[in-house]
mmCIF file of C-alpha atoms (C1' of nucleotides) in Angstrom:
data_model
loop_
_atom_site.group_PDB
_atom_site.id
_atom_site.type_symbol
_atom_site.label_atom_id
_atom_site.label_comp_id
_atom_site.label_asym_id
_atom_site.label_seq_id
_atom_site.Cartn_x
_atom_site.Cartn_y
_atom_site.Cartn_z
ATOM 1 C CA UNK A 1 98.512 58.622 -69.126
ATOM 2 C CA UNK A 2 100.274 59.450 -72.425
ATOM 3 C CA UNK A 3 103.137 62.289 -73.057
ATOM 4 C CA UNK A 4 104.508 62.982 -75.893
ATOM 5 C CA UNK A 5 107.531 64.889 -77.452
ATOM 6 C CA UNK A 6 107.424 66.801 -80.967
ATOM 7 C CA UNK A 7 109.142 69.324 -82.734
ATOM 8 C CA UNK A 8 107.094 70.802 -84.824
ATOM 9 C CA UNK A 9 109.432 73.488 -86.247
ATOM 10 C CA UNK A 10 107.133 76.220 -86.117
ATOM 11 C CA UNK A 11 103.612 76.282 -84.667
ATOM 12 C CA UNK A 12 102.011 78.411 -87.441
ATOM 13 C CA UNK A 13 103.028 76.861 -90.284
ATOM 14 C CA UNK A 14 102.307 73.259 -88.453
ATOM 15 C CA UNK A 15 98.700 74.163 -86.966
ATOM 16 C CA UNK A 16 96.927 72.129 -89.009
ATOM 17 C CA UNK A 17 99.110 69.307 -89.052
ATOM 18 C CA UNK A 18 99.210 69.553 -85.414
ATOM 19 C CA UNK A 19 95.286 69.700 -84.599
ATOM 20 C CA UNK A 20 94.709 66.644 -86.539
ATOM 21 C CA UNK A 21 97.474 64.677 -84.602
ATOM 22 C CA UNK A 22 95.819 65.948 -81.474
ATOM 23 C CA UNK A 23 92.636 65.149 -82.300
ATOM 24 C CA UNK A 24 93.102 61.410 -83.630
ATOM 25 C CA UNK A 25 95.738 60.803 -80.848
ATOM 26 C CA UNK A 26 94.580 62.584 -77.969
ATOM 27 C CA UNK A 27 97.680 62.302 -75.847
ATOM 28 C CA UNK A 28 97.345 63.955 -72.323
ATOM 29 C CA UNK A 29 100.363 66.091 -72.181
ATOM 30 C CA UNK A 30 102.560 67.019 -75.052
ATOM 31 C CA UNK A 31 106.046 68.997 -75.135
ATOM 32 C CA UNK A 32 106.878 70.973 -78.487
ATOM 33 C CA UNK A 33 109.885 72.543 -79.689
ATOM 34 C CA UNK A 34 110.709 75.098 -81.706
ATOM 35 C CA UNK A 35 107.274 77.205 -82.055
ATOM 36 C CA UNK A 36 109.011 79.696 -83.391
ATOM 37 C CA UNK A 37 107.052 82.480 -82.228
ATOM 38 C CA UNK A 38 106.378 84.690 -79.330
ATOM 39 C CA UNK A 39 103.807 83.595 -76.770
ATOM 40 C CA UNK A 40 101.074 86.071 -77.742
ATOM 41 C CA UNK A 41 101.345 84.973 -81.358
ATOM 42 C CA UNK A 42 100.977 81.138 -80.443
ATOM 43 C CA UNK A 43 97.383 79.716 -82.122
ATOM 44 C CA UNK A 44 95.818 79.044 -78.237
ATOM 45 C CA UNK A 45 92.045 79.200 -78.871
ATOM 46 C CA UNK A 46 92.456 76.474 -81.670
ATOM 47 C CA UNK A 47 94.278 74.144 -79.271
ATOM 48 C CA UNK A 48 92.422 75.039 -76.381
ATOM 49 C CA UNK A 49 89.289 73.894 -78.516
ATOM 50 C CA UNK A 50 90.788 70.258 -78.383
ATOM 51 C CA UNK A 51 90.676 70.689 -74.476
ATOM 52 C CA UNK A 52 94.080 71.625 -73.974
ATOM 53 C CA UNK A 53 95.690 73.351 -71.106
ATOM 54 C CA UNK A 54 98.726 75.680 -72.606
ATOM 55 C CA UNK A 55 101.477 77.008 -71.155
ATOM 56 C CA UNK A 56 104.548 78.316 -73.503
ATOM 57 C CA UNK A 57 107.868 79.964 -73.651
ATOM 58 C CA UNK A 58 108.132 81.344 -76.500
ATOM 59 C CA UNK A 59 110.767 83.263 -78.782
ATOM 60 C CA UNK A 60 110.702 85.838 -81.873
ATOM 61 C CA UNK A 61 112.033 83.765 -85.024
ATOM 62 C CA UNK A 62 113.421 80.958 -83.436
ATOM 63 C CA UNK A 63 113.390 78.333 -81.139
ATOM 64 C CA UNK A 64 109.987 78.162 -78.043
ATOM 65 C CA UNK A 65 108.676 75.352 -76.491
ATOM 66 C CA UNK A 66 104.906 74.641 -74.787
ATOM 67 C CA UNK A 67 103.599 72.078 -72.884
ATOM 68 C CA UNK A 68 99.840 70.942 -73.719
ATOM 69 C CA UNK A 69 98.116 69.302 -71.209
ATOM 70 C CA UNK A 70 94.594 67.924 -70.957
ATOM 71 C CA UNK A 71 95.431 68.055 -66.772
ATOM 72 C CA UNK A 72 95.425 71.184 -65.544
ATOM 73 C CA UNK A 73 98.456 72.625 -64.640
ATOM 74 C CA UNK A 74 99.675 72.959 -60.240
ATOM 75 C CA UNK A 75 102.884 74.872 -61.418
ATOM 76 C CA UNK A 76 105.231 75.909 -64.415
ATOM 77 C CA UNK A 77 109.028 77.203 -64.818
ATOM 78 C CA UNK A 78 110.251 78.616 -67.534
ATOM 79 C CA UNK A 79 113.957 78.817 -68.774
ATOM 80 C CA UNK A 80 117.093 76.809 -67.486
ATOM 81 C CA UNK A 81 118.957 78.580 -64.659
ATOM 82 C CA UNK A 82 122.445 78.356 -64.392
ATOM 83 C CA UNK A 83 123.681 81.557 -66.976
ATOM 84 C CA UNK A 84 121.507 84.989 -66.773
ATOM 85 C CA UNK A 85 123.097 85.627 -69.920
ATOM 86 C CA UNK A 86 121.136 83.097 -71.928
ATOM 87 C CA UNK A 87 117.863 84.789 -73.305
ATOM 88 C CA UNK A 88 117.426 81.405 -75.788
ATOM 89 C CA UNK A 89 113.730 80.173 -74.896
ATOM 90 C CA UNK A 90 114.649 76.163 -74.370
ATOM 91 C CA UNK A 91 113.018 74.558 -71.714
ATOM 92 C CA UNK A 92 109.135 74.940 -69.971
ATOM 93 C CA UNK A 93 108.022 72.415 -66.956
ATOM 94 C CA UNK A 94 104.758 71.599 -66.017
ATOM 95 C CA UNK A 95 103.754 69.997 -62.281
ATOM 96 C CA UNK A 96 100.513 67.874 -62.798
ATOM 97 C CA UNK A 97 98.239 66.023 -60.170
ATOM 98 C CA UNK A 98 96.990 62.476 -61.085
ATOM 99 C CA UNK A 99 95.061 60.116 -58.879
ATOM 100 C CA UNK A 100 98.081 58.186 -57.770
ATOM 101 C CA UNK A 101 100.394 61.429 -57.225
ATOM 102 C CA UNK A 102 102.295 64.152 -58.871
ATOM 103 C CA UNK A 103 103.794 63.770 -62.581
ATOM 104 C CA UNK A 104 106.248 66.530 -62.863
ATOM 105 C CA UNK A 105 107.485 67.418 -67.290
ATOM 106 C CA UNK A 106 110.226 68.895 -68.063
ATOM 107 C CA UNK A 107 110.247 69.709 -71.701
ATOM 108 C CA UNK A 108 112.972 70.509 -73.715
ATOM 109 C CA UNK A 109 115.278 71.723 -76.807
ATOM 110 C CA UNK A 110 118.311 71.303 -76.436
ATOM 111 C CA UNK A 111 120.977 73.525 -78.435
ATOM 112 C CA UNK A 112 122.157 72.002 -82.008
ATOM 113 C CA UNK A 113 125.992 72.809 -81.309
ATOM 114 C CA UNK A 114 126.932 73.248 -84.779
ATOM 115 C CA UNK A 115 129.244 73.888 -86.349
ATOM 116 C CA UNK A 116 131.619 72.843 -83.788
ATOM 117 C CA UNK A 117 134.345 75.297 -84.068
ATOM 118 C CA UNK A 118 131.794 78.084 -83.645
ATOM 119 C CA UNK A 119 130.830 79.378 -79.744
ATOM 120 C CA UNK A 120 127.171 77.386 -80.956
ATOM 121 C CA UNK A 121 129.283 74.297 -79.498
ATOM 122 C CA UNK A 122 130.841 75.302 -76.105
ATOM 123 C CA UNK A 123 127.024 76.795 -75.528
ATOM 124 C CA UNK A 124 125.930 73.480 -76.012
ATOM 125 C CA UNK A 125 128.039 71.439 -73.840
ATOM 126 C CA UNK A 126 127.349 74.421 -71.104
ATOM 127 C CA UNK A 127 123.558 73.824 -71.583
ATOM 128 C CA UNK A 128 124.083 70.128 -71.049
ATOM 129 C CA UNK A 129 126.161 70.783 -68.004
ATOM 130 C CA UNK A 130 123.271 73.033 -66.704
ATOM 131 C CA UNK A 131 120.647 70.565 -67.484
ATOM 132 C CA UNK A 132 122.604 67.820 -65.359
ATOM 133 C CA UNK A 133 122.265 69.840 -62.654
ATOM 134 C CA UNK A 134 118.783 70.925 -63.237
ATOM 135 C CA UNK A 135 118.075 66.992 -63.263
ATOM 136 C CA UNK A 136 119.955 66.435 -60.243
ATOM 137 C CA UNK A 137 118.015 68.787 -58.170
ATOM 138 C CA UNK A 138 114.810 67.042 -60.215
ATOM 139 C CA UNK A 139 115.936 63.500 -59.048
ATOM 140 C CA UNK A 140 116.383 64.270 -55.059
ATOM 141 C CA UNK A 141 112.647 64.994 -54.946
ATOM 142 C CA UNK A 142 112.029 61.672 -56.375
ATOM 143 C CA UNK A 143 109.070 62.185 -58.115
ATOM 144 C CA UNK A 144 108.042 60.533 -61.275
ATOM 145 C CA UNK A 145 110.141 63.134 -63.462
ATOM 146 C CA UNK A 146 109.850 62.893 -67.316
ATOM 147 C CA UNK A 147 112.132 64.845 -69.267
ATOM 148 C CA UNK A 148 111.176 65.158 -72.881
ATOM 149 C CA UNK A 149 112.270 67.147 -76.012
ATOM 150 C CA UNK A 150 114.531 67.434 -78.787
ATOM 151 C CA UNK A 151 117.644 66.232 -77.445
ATOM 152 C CA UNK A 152 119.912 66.956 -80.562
ATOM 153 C CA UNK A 153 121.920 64.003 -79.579
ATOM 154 C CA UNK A 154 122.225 60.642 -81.361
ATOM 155 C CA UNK A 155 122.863 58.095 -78.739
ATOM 156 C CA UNK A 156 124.160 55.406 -80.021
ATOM 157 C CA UNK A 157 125.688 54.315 -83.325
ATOM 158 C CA UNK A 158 122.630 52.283 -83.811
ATOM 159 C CA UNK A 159 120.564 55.250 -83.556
ATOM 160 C CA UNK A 160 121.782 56.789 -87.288
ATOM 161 C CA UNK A 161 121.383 55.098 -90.500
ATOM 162 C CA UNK A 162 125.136 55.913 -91.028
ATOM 163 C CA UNK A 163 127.095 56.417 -87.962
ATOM 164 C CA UNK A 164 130.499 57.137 -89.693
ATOM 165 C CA UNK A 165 128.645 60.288 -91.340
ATOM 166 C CA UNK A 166 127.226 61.669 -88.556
ATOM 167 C CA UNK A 167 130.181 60.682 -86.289
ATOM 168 C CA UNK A 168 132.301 64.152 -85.165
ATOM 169 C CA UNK A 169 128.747 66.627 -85.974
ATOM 170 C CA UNK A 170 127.721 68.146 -82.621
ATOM 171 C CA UNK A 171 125.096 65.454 -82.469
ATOM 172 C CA UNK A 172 127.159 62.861 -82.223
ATOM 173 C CA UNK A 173 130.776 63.537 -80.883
ATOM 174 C CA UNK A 174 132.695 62.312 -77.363
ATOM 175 C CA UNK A 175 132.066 65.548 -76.019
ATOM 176 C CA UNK A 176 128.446 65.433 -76.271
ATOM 177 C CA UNK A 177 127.455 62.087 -75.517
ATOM 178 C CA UNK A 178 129.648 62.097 -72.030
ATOM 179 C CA UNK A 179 127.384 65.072 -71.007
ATOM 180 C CA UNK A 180 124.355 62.769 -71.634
ATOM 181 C CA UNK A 181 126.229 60.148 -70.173
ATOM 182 C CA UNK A 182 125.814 61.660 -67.367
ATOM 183 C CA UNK A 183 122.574 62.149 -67.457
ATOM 184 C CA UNK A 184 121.543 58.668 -68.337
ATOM 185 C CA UNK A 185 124.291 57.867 -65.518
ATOM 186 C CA UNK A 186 121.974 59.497 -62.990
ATOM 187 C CA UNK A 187 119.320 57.084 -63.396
ATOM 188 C CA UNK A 188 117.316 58.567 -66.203
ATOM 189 C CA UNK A 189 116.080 56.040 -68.390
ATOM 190 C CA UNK A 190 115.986 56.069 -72.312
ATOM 191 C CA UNK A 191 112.041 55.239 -72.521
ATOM 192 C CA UNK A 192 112.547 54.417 -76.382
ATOM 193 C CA UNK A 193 115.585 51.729 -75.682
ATOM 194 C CA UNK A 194 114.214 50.722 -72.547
ATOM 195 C CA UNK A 195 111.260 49.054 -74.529
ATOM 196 C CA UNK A 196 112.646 48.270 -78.096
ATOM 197 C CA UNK A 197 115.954 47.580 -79.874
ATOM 198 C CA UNK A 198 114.454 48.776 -83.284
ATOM 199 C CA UNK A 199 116.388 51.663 -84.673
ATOM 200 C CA UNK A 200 113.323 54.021 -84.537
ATOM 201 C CA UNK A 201 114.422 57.524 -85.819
ATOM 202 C CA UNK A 202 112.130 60.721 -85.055
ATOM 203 C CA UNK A 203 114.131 62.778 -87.737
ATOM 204 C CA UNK A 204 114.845 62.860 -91.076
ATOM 205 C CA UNK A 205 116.341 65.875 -93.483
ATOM 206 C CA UNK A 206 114.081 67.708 -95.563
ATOM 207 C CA UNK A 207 117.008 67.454 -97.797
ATOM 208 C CA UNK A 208 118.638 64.791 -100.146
ATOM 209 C CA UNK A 209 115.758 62.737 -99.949
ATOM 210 C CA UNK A 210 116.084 61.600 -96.386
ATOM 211 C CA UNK A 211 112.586 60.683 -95.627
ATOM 212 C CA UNK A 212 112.347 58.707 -99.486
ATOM 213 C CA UNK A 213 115.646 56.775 -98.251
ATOM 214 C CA UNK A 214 114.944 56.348 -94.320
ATOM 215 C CA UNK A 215 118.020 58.391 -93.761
ATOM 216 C CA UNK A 216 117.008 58.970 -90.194
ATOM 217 C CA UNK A 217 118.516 59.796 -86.632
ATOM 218 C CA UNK A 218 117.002 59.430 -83.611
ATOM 219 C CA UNK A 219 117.119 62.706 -80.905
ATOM 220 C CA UNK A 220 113.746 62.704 -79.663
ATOM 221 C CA UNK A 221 114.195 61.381 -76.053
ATOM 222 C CA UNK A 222 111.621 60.498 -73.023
ATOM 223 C CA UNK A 223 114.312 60.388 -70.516
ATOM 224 C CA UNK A 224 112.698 58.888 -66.999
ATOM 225 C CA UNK A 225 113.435 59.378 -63.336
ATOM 226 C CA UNK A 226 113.079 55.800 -61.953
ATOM 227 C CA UNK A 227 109.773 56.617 -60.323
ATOM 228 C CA UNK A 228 108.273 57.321 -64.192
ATOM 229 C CA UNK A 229 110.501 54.279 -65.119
ATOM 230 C CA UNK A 230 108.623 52.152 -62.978
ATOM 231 C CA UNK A 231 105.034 52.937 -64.447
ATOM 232 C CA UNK A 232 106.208 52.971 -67.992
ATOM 233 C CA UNK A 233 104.141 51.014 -70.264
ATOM 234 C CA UNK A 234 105.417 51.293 -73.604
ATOM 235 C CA UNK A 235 106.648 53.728 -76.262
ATOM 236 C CA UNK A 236 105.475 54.721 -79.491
ATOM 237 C CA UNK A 237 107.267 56.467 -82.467
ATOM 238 C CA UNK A 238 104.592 58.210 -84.944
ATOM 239 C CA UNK A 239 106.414 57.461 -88.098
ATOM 240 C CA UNK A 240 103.727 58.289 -90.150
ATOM 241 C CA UNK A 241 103.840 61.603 -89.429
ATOM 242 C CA UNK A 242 106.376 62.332 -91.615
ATOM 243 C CA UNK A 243 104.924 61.389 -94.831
ATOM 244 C CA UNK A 244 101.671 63.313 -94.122
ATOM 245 C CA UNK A 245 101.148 66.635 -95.648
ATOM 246 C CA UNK A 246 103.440 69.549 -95.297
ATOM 247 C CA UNK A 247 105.446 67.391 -92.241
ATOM 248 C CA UNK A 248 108.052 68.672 -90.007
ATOM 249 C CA UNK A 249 111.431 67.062 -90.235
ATOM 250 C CA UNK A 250 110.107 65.575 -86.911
ATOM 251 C CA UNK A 251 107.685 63.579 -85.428
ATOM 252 C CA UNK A 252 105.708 62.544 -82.165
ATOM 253 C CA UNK A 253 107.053 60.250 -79.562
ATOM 254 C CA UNK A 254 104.487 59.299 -77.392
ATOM 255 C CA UNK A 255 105.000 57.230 -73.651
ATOM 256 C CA UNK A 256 102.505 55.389 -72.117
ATOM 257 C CA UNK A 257 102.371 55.299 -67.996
ATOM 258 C CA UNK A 258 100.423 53.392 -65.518
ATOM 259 C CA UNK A 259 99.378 57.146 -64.025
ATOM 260 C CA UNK A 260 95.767 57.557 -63.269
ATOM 261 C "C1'" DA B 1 127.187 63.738 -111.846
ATOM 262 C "C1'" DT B 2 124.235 67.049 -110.394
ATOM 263 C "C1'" DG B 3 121.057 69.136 -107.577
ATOM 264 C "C1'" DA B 4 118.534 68.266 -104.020
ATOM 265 C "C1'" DC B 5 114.514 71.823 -97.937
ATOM 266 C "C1'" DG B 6 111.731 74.621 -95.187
ATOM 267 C "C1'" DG B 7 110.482 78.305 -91.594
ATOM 268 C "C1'" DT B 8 110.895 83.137 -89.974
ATOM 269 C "C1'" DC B 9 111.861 87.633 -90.482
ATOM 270 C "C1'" DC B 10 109.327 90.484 -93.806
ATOM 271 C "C1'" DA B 11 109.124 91.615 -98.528
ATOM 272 C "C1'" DA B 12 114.859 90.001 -100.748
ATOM 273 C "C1'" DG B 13 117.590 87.203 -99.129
ATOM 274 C "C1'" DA B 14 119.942 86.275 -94.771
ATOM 275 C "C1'" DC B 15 119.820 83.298 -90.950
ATOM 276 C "C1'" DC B 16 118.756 79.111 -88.751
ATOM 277 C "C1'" DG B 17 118.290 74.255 -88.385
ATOM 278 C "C1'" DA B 18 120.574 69.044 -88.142
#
DNA sequence: ATGACGGTCCAAGACCGA
């Protein structure tokens, strides 16, 4: 089985971009962020012509995510508990029966932060603390639980073309990488570093050149419960994504598992 | 040294992103 994380930033103005990924790739279950657009305006027949199974959460404007699944869905959630305040559409998990047992995907985007000295950082290191205990809860069932998305966190310095730049943004700051600390302190694997030491960005600017320069980061994550750690195969990063036509500033990264 | 992006709202330019 292969699932796959990609922000697309904005399902409309990515459909065609994303059909053709879909259709040479085939992965059986993909997470996107940021489709930009409420769930009745989200292109389903076109997908659904690929023989996908959608589910979404979407948003006027601005962020949405949907999971895609060639497996029909057993359940979904929508939305990360924890603050009845929030109304930001960030997170949509999908329960899924294979032949050797449940996969559960959690997929999400996970708040930028910046600029720090606005209240778009303390929401941030809130949604993080939610999330850790949303993955807590995840992790007692012990289940193979894969938690994908847009992570908006560089992990490590190796993870950036130029740590000292990014170093103090919301992306990469103490305060955010001790809440995914604690995550990864759990026992949820980094499916990306578990399996390579390359650098192996999944974003790059539309601005300054980024792409022409490989001034990348890397904040697309496949975090894994150590049931889903176990039956990881490998990971892929489509790179050449970004150089196709019309890209996002994103692209696919795509886990293989030993599920039937 | 300078200028350098793209999507969504919706019809001009603000807001958002990373």
């Amino acid at each position: 089985m292969r699932i796959a994380t990609w922000n697309i930033n904005g399902i409309n103005a990515r459909l065609e971009s994303v059909l053709a990924w879909l259709d040479e790739v085939k992965p059986d279950i993909v997470g996107l962020q940021e489709i930009k657009t409420i769930d009745e305006k989200f292109p389903r027949e076109e997908i659904e012509a690929l023989g996908y199974n959608i589910e979404t959460h979407g948003q006027k404007g601005f962020n949405g995510v949907a999971l895609l699944s060639r497996v029909p869905f057993d359940e979904v959630h929508r939305g990360l508990p924890g603050d009845d305040s929030d109304e930001q559409a960030r997170l949509i998990e999908g329960v899924f029966s294979t032949e050797t047992g449940v996969v559960r995907v959690c997929n999400i985007y996970l708040p930028n932060g910046n600029p720090v000295d606005s209240e778009k950082f303390p929401y941030k290191l809130g949604w993080m603390d939610r999330l850790n205990t949303y993955v807590a809860e995840r992790l007692e069932l012990e289940e193979p639980f894969v938690l994908i998305g847009d992570f908006n966190l560089i992990p490590t310095g190796h993870d950036t073309h130029d740590a000292k730049a990014w170093w103090g943004d919301a992306l990469f700051r103490p305060e955010s990488l001790e809440k995914f600390r604690i995550l990864a302190n759990m026992g949820m694997t980094d499916a990306l570093r578990a399996t390579s030491s390359e650098p192996s960005y999944t974003f790059w600017d539309f601005q300054g050149g980024a792409w022409r320069r490989n001034a990348g980061i890397r904040i697309d994550h496949l975090m894994l419960s150590p049931h889903a750690a176990d039956r990881l195969e490998g990971v892929r990063v489509h790179k050449d994504v970004r150089g196709q036509d019309k890209p996002s500033d994103h692209v696919p990264v795509e886990g293989t598992f030993a599920f039937a």
